[in-house]
Coordinates of C-alpha atoms and ligand atoms in Angstrom, one line a residue:
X1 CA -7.1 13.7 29.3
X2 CA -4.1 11.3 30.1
X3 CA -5.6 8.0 30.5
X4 CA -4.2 5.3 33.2
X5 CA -2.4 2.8 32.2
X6 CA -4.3 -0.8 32.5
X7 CA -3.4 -2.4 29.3
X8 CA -7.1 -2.5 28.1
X9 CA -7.6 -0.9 24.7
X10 CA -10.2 -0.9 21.9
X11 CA -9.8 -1.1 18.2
X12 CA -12.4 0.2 15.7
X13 CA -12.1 -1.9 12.3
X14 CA -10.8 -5.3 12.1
X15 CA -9.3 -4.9 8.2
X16 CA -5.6 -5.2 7.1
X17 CA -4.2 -3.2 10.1
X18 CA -7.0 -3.4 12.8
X19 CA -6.5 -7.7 12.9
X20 CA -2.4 -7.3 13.3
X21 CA -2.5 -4.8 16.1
X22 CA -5.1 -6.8 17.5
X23 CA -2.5 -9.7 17.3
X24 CA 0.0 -7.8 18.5
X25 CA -1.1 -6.4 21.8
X26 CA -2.9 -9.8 23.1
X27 CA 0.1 -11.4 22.6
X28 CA 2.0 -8.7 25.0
X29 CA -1.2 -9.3 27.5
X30 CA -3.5 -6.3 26.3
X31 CA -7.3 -6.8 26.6
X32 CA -8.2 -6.1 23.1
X33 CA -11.9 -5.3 21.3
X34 CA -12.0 -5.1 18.0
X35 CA -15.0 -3.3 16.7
X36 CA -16.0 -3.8 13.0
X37 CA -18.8 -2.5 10.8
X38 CA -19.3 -5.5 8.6
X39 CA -19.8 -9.4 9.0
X40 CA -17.5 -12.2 9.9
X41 CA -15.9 -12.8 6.7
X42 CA -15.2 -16.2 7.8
X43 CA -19.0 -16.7 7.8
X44 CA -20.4 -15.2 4.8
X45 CA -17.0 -14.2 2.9
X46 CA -15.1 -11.5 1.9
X47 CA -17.2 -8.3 1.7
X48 CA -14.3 -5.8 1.5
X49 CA -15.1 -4.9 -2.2
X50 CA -12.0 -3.1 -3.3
X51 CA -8.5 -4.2 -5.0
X52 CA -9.0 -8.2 -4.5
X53 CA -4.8 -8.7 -4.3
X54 CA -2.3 -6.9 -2.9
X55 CA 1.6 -6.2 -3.4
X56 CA 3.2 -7.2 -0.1
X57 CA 6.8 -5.8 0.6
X58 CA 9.8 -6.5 3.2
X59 CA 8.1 -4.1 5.6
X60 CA 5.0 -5.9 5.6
X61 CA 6.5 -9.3 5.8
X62 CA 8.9 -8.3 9.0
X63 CA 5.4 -6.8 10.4
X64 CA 3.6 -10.3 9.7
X65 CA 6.9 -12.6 11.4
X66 CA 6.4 -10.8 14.5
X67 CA 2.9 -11.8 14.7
X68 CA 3.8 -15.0 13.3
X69 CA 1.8 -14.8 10.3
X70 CA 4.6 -14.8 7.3
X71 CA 4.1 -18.7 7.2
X72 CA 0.6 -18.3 6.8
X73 CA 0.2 -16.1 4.6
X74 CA 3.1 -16.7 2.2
X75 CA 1.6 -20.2 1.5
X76 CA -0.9 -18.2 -1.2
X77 CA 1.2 -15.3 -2.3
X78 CA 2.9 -15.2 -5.6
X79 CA 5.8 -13.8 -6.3
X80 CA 6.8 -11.1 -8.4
X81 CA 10.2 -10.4 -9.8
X82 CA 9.2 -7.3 -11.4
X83 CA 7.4 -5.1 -13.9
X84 CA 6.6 -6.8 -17.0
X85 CA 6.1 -3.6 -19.5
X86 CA 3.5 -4.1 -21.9
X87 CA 4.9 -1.7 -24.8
X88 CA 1.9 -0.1 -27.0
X89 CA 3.9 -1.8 -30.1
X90 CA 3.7 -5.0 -28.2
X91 CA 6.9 -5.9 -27.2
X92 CA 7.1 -7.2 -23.4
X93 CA 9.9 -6.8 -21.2
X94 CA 10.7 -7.3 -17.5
X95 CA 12.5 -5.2 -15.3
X96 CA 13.5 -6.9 -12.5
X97 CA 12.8 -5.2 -9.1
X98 CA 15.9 -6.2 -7.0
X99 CA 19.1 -8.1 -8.0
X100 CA 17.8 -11.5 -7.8
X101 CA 14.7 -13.8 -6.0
X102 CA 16.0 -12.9 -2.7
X103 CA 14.5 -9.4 -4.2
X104 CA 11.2 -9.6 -4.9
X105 CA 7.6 -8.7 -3.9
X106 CA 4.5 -10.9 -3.4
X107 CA 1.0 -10.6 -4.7
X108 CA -1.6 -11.6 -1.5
X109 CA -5.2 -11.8 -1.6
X110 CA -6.8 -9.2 0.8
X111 CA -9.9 -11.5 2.0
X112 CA -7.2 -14.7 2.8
X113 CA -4.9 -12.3 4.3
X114 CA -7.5 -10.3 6.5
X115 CA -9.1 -14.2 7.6
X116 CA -6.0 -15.4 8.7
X117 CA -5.0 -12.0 10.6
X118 CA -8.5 -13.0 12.3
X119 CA -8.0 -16.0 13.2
X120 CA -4.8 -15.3 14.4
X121 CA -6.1 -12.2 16.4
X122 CA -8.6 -14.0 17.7
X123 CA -6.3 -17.3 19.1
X124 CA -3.8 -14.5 20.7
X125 CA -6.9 -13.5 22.9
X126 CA -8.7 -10.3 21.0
X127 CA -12.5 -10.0 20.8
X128 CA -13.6 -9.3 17.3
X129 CA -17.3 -7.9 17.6
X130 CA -18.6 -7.6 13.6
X131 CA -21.5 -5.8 12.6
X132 CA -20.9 -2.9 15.3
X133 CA -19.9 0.2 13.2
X134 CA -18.9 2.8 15.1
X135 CA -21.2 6.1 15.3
X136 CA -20.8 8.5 17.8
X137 CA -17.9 8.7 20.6
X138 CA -17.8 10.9 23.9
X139 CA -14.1 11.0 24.6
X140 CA -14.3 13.0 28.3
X141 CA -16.4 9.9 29.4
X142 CA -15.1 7.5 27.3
X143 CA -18.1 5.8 25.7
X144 CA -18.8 5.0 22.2
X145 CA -21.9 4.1 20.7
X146 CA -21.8 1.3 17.7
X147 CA -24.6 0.4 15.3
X148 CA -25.9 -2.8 13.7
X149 CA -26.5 -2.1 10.2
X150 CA -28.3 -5.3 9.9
X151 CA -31.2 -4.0 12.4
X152 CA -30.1 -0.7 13.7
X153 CA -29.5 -2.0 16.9
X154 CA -27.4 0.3 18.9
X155 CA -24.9 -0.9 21.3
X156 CA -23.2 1.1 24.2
X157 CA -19.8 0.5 25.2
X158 CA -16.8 2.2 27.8
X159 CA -13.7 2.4 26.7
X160 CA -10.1 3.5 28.2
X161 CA -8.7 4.3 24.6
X162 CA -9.4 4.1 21.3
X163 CA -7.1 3.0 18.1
X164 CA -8.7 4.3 15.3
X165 CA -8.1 1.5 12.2
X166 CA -10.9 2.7 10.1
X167 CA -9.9 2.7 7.1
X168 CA -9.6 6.3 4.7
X169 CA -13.2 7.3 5.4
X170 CA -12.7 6.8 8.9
X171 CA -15.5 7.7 11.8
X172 CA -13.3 7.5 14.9
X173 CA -11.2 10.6 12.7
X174 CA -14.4 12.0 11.8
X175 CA -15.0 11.7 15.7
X176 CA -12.2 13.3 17.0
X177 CA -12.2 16.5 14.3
X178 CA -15.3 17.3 16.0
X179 CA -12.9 17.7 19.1
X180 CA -9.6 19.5 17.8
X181 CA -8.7 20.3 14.5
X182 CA -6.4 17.4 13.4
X183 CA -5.5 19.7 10.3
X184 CA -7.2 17.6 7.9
X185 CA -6.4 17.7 4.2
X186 CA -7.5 15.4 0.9
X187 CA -5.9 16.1 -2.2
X188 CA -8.0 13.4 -4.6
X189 CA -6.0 12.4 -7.7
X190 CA -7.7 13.4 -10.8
X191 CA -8.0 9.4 -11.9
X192 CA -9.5 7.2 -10.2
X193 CA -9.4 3.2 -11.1
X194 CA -11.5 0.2 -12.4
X195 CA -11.0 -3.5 -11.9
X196 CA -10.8 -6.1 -14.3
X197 CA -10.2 -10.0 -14.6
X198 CA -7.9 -12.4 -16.2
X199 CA -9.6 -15.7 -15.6
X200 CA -7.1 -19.0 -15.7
X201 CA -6.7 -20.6 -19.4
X202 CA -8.6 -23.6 -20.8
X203 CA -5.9 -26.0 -19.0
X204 CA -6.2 -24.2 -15.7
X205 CA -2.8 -22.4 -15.7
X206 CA -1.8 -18.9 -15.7
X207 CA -2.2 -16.8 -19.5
X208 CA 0.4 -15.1 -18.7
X209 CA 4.0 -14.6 -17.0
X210 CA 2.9 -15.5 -13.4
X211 CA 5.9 -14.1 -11.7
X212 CA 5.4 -10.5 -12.6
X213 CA 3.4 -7.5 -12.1
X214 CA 2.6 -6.7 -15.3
X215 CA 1.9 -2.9 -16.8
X216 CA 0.8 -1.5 -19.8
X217 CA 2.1 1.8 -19.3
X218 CA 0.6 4.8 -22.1
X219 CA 1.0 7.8 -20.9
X220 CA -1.9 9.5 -18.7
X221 CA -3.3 6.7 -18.1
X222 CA -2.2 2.9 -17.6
X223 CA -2.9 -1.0 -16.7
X224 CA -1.9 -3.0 -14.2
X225 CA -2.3 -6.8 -13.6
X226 CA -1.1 -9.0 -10.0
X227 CA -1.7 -12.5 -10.0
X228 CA -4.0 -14.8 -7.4
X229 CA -3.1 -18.1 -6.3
X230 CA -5.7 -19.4 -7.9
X231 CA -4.5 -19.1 -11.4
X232 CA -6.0 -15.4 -12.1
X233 CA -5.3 -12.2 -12.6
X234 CA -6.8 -8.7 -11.1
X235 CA -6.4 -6.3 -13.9
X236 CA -6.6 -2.4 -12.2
X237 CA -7.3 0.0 -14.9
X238 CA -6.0 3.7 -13.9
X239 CA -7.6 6.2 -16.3
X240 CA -8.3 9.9 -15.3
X241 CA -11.7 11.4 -14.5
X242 CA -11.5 14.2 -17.5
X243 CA -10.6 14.6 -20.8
X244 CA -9.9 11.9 -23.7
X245 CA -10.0 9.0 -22.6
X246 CA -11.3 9.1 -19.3
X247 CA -14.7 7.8 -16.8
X248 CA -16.3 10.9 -18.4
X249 CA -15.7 10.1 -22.1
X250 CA -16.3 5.9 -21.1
X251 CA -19.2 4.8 -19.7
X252 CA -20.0 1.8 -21.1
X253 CA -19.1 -1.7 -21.3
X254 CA -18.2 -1.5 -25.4
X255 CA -17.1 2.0 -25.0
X256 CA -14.1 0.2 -23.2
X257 CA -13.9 -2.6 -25.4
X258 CA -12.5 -0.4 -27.8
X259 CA -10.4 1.6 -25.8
X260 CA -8.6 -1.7 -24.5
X261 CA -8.7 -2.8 -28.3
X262 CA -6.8 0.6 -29.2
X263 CA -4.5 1.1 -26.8
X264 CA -4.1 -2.3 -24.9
X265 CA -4.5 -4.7 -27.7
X266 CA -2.5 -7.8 -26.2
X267 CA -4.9 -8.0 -23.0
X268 CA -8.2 -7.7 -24.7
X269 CA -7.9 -11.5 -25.8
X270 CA -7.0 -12.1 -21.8
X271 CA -9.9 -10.5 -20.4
X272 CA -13.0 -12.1 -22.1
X273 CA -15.7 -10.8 -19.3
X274 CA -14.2 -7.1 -20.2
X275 CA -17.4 -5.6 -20.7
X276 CA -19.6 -7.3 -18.0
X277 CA -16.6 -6.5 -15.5
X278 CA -16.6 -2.5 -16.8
X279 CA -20.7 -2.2 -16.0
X280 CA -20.3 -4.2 -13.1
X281 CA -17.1 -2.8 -11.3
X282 CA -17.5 1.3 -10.3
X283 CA -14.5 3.4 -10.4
X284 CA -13.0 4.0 -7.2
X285 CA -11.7 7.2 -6.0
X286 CA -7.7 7.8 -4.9
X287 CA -6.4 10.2 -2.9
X288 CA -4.3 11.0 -0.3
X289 CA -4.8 12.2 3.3
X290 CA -2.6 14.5 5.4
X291 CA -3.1 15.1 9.1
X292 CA -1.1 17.3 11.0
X293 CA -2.4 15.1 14.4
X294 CA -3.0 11.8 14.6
X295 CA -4.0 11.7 18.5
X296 CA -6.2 13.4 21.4
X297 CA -4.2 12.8 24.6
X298 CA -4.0 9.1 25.9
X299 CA -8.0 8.8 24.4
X300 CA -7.6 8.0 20.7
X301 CA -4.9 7.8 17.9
X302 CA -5.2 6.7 14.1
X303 CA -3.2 4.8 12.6
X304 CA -3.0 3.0 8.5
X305 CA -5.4 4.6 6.2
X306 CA -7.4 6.3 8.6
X307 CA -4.5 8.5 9.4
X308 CA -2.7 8.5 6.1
X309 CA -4.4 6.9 2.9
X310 CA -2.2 7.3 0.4
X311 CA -2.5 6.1 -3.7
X312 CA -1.5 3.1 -4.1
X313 CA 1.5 3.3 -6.6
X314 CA 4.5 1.9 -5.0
X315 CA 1.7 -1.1 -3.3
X316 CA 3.0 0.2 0.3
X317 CA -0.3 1.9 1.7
X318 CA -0.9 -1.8 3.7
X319 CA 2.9 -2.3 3.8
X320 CA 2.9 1.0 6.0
X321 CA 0.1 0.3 7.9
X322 CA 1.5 -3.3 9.1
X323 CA 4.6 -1.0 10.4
X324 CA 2.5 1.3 12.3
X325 CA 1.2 -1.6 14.1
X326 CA 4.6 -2.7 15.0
X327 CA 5.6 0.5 16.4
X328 CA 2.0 1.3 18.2
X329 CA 2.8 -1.5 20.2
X330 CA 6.2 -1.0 20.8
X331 CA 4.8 2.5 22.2
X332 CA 2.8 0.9 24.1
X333 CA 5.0 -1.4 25.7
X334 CA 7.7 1.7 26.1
X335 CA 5.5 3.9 28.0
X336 CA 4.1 3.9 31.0
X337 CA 1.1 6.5 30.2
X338 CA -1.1 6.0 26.9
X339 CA -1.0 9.6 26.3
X340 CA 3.3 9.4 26.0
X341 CA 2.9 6.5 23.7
X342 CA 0.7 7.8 21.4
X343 CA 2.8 11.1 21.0
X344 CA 5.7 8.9 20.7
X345 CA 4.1 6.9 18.0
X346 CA 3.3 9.7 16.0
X347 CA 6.7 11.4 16.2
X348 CA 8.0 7.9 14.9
X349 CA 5.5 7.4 11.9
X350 CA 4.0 10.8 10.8
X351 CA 7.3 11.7 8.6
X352 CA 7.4 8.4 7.4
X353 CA 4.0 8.2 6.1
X354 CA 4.2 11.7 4.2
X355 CA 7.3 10.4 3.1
X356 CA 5.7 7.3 1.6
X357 CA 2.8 9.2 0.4
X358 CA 4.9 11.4 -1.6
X359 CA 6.8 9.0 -3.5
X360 CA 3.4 7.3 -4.2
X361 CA 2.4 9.9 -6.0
X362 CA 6.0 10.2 -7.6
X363 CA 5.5 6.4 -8.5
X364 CA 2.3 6.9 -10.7
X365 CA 4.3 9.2 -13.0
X366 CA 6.7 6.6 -13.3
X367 CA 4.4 4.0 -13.7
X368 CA 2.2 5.4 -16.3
X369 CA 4.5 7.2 -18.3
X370 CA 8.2 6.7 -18.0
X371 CA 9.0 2.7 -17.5
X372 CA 9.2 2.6 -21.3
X373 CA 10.9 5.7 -21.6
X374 CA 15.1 5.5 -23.0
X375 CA 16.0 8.4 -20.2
X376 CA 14.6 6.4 -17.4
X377 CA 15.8 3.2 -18.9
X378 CA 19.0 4.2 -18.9
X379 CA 19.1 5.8 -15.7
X380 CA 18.0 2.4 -14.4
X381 CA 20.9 0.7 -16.3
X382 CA 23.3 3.2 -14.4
X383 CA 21.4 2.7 -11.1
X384 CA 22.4 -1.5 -11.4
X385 CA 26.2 -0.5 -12.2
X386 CA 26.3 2.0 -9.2
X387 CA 24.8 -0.2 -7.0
X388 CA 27.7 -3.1 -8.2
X389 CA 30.5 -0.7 -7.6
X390 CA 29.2 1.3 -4.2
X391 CA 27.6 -1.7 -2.3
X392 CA 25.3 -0.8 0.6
X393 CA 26.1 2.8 -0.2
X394 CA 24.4 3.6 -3.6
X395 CA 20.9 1.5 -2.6
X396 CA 18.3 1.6 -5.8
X397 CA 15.1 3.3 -4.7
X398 CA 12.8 0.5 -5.2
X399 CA 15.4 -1.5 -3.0
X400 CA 15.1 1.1 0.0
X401 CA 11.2 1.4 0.1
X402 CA 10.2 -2.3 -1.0
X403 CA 13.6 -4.6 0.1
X404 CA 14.8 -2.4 3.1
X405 CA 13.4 -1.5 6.9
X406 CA 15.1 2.3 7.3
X407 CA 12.6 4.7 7.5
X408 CA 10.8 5.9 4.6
X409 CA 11.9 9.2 5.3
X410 CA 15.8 8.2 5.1
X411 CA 14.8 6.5 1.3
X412 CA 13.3 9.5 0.6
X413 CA 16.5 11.4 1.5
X414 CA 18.7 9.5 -0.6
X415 CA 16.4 8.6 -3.6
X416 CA 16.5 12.6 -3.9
X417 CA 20.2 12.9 -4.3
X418 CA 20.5 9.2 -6.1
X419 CA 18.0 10.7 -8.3
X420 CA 20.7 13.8 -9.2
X421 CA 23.5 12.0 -9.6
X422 CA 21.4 9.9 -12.2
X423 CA 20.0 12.5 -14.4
X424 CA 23.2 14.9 -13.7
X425 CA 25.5 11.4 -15.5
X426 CA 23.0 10.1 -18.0
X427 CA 22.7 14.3 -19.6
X428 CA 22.6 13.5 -23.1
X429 CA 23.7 10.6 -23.0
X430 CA 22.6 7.0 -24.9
X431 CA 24.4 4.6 -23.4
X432 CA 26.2 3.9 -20.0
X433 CA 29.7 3.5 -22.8
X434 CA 30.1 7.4 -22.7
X435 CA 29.6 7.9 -18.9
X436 CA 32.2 9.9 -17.0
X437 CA 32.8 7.8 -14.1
X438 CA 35.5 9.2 -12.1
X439 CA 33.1 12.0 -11.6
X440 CA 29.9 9.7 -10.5
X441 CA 32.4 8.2 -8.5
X442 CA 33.1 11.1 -6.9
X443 CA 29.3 12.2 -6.1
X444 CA 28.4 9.2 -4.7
X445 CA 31.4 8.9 -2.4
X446 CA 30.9 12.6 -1.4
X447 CA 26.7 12.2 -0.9
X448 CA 26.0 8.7 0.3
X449 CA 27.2 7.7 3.3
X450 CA 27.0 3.8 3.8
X451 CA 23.7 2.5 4.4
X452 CA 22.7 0.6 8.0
X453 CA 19.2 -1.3 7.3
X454 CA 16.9 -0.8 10.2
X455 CA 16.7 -4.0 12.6
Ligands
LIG1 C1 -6.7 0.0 -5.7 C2 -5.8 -0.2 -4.5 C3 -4.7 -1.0 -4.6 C4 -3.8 -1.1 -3.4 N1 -2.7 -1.9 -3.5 C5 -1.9 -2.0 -2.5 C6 -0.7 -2.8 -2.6 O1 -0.5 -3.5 -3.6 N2 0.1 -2.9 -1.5 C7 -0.2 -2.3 -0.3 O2 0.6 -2.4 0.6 N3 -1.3 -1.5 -0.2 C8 -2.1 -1.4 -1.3 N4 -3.3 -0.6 -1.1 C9 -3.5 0.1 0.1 C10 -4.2 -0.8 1.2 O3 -5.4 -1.3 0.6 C11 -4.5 0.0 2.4 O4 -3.4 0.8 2.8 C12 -4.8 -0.9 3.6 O5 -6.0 -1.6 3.3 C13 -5.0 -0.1 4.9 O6 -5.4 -1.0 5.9 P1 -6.3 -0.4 7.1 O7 -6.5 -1.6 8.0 O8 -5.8 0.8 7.6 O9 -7.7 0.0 6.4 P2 -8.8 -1.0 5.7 O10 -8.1 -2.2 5.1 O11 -9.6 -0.1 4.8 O12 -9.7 -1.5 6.9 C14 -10.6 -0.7 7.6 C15 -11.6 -1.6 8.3 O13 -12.4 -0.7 9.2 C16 -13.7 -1.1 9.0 N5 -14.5 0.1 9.3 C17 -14.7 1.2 8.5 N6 -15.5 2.1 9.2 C18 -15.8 1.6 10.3 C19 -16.6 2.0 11.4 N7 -17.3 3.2 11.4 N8 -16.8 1.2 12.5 C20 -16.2 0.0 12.5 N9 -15.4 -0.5 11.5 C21 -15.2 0.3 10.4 C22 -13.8 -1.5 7.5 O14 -15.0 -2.3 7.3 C23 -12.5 -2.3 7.4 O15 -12.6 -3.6 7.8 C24 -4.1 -0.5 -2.2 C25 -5.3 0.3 -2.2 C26 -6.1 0.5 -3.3 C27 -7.3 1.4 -3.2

C-alpha cells in the first residue's frame, strides 16, 4: 500500500492540530485539504464546546514560531507564574512554576487560537472545507466519503493519504480499525469534569490573581481556574463519577452550591451564575487512549488526540499535539515515500506520547491531593536548592515537560530518578536544615548526567 510521493495530502479535522499541520505543509509546497465536520468558526463562532482556555507550554510555543503564529497568538494569552493553592482553611499561596518570568506558562483561548491557525492555514495555501465530516473511507482505492450534517449531503472525494486529526473520538481511527487492529485501548478516569465561570468584577478587572492558575486542591477531587483575556476566568471542576461527593451524588444546580459552599468556600462569592452554569454545563468524560499503531502503510496515520488523548493534568495534550505536527512534517520532508515517513513519525512520537500520558495521570494525584501536602512541599523546597547547586543537570520536572524541548520520554527518565533522590533525602525529615548533603550530592552527580535541551 506504499503510496507515491506527489506532496498532495488530506487532513480530516481542522481543530488545534489539523490547522498547524495544515500550515505547516503548504508552506513546504504540500497541496493540503482540510476536511472538517463543523462550520467556519469564523462565520458563526466557536462551536468547539469543551475547556474554553487552554495552558500553552514551551513545546507548543516552539510549534507555533515555526508556523509563525507565536506573535499572534501570544497577543491574548495570559501568563501564569504558577499554581495559586487555594487551601480548604483559606490561606492562598503560589508556587511558582519555573525560576522566574522567563518560566512561565500561558493561558489561550481555544476558539481565538483555532481562528487564527485558520487563517493562517488558509493564507499558506490549504483548503479548509467545513461541514464535511468524514464517514466512510476505502483505503485500497483511496476514496472517502464526507457528510453534510446540515442536509445530509454526501460528498465523494480521492485521496493519496490521509492524516487523521480527529480529535479523541476519531472516525479516520475508527476507519482504519476496521482494517488492522491498531491495538486500541481506553482506560476512562473514574472523574470526569464540569465547567464553571468567574465573570470580570464590577470595575471590569480580574477578581482575582490574574497571573496564576489557581487550584483548590481537596483530596479526591479538586478546582481549577485559567484566566481569559477578557478579564474572566474558566473554572474546571474535577469531581469523580462515584461515591461522596461525586456527578452521582450531585445533580443539581443547589446541590452544588453547597458543595462549593463546603468545601470551596472562597470561590463561591466569585462564581455568581454557579448554579445556572452546573444545569447548563454536562460533565465531560477523561480518559486516555493507547494505540500500539498509529499508521496503515503510506495511506493514513493519526496524530494529536486521535492517536493519543490523554487527561489533561499537566495542560500538554494540545502542547503534544502542536509537536506531532512539527515532526509529521519533518517526516515528510525527510522521506521520499509516505509510507517511510509515517513509520518514522511514529517511531519518533509514540514513546513520547505514552510518556506524557503517564505523567498526566501522575499529575492529577499531585494536583488534587498533594500541592498542599508538607512532604511534597518540602521535596519541592529541595528540588529549587538542587537545581541552584547542579545547574542543567538536576532539571525540576515541571521544568523538563513545560520549559524544555527533550523528549518527553527523557523527562520521564529523569523525573523517575529526580523523584528518588527527593523522597530517599527528605525521609523524615521537616526541613531542608537537617539534609545530608554530601550524600544528595553524591546521587545526583552519580544519576544525572548534564542535560542538552532539544534544538
Ligand atoms: C478539560 C480539558 C482541558 C484541557 N486543557 C489543556 C491544556 O491546558 N493544555 C493543553 O495543551 N491541552 C489541554 N487539553 C487537551 C487539548 O484540548 C487536546 O489535546 C487538543 O485539543 C488536541 O487537538 P486535536 O487537534 O488533536 O483535536 P481537537 O482539538 O479535538 O480537534 C479535532 C477536530 O476534528 C474535527 N472532527 C472530529 N470528527 C471529525 C470527522 N469525522 N470529520 C471531520 N472532522 C472531524 C472536530 O470538529 C475538531 O475540529 C485539554 C483537554 C480537556 C478535555
Amino acid at each position: 500500500m506504499n503510496v507515491a510521493r506527489d506532496k498532495s495530502i488530506t487532513l480530516i479535522g481542522a481543530g488545534l492540530a489539523g490547522a498547524l499541520l495544515a500550515t505547516l505543509l503548504a508552506r513546504r509546497g504540500w497541496q493540503v485539504d482540510v476536511y472538517e465536520k463543523r462550520g467556519d468558526p469564523r462565520v458563526k463562532g466557536y462551536e468547539g464546546g469543551r475547556s474554553i482556555n487552554l495552558a500553552l507550554a514551551e513545546r507548543g510555543r516552539n510549534a507555533l514560531r515555526q508556523a509563525d503564529a507565536d506573535d499572534e497568538v501570544m497577543v491574548h494569552a495570559v501568563m501564569m507564574r504558577g499554581r495559586m493553592v487555594h487551601f480548604a482553611d483559606g490561606r492562598q499561596q503560589l508556587q511558582r512554576y519555573g525560576r522566574d518570568d522567563s518560566e512561565v506558562i500561558w493561558s489561550i483561548h481555544r476558539g481565538d487560537l483555532n481562528i487564527t491557525l485558520l487563517d493562517l492555514a488558509e493564507q499558506a495555501g490549504a483548503r479548509v472545507h467545513f461541514h464535511r465530516r468524514l464517514d466512510t473511507t476505502d483505503f485500497e482505492t483511496g476514496s472517502a466519503r464526507f457528510v453534510d450534517e446540515r442536509d445530509g449531503g454526501r460528498h465523494d472525494i480521492d485521496f493519496e493519504a490521509l492524516v487523521g486529526a480527529d480529535g479523541a473520538g476519531s472516525s479516520l481511527r475508527a476507519a482504519m480499525i476496521e482494517q488492522v487492529d491498531l491495538g486500541e485501548r481506553v482506560d476512562f478516569l473514574d472523574h470526569a469534569y464540569k465547567e464553571l465561570e468567574i465573570p470580570p468584577s464590577d470595575d471590569g478587572s480580574f477578581r482575582i490573581e490574574p497571573n496564576a492558575l489557581h487550584i483548590w486542591p481537596r483530596g479526591h477531587y479538586m478546582c481549577i481556574a485559567l484566566p481569559n483575556d477578557e478579564n474572566t476566568f474558566t473554572v474546571t471542576l474535577f469531581l469523580p463519577n462515584h461515591g461522596d461527593p461525586s456527578f452521582e451524588s450531585i445533580t443539581t444546580g443547589a446541590q452544588a452550591s453547597a458543595m462549593f459552599l463546603r468545601d470551596f468556600a472562597d470561590a463561591v462569592p466569585l462564581i455568581p451564575q454557579l448554579e445556572a452554569d452546573w444545569e447548563r454545563n454536562p460533565p465531560g468524560v477523561l480518559g486516555t487512549l493507547y494505540l500500539d499503531r498509529w499508521h496503515i502503510g503510506g495511506r493514513a496515520v493519526l496524530l494529536g488526540d486521535a492517536a493519543h488523548a490523554m487527561v489533561p493534568f499537566h495542560g500538554q495534550g494540545m502542547n503534544c499535539a502542536f509537536e506531532d505536527c512539527v515532526a509529521l512534517a519533518r517526516q515528510l520532508e525527510a522521506h521520499a515515500d509516505m509510507a517511510d515517513a509515517f513509520a518514522a513519525f511514529e517511531a519518533e512520537r509514540r514513546p513520547n506520547a505514552a510518556a506524557i500520558q503517564h505523567m498526566a495521570l501522575e499529575n492529577y494525584l499531585e494536583m488534587r491531593d498533594r500541592v498542599d501536602d508538607p512532604d511534597f512541599l518540602l521535596q519541592r523546597e529541595l528540588e529549587h536548592v538542587l537545581q541552584e547547586r547542579h545547574p542543567g543537570r538536576f532539571v525540576p520536572h515541571y521544568s523538563m515537560v513545560s520549559f524544555m524541548l527533550i523528549p518527553y520520554a527523557t523527562a520521564l527518565a529523569r523525573s523517575e530518578i529526580q523523584r528518588s533522590i527527593l523522597v530517599e533525602a527528605t525521609r523524615d525529615r521537616q526541613s531542608l536544615q537537617s539534609i545530608d548533603w554530601e550524600s544528595v550530592d553524591a546521587q545526583v552527580l552519580a544519576r544525572l548526567d548534564v542535560l542538552v535541551d532539544a534544538a
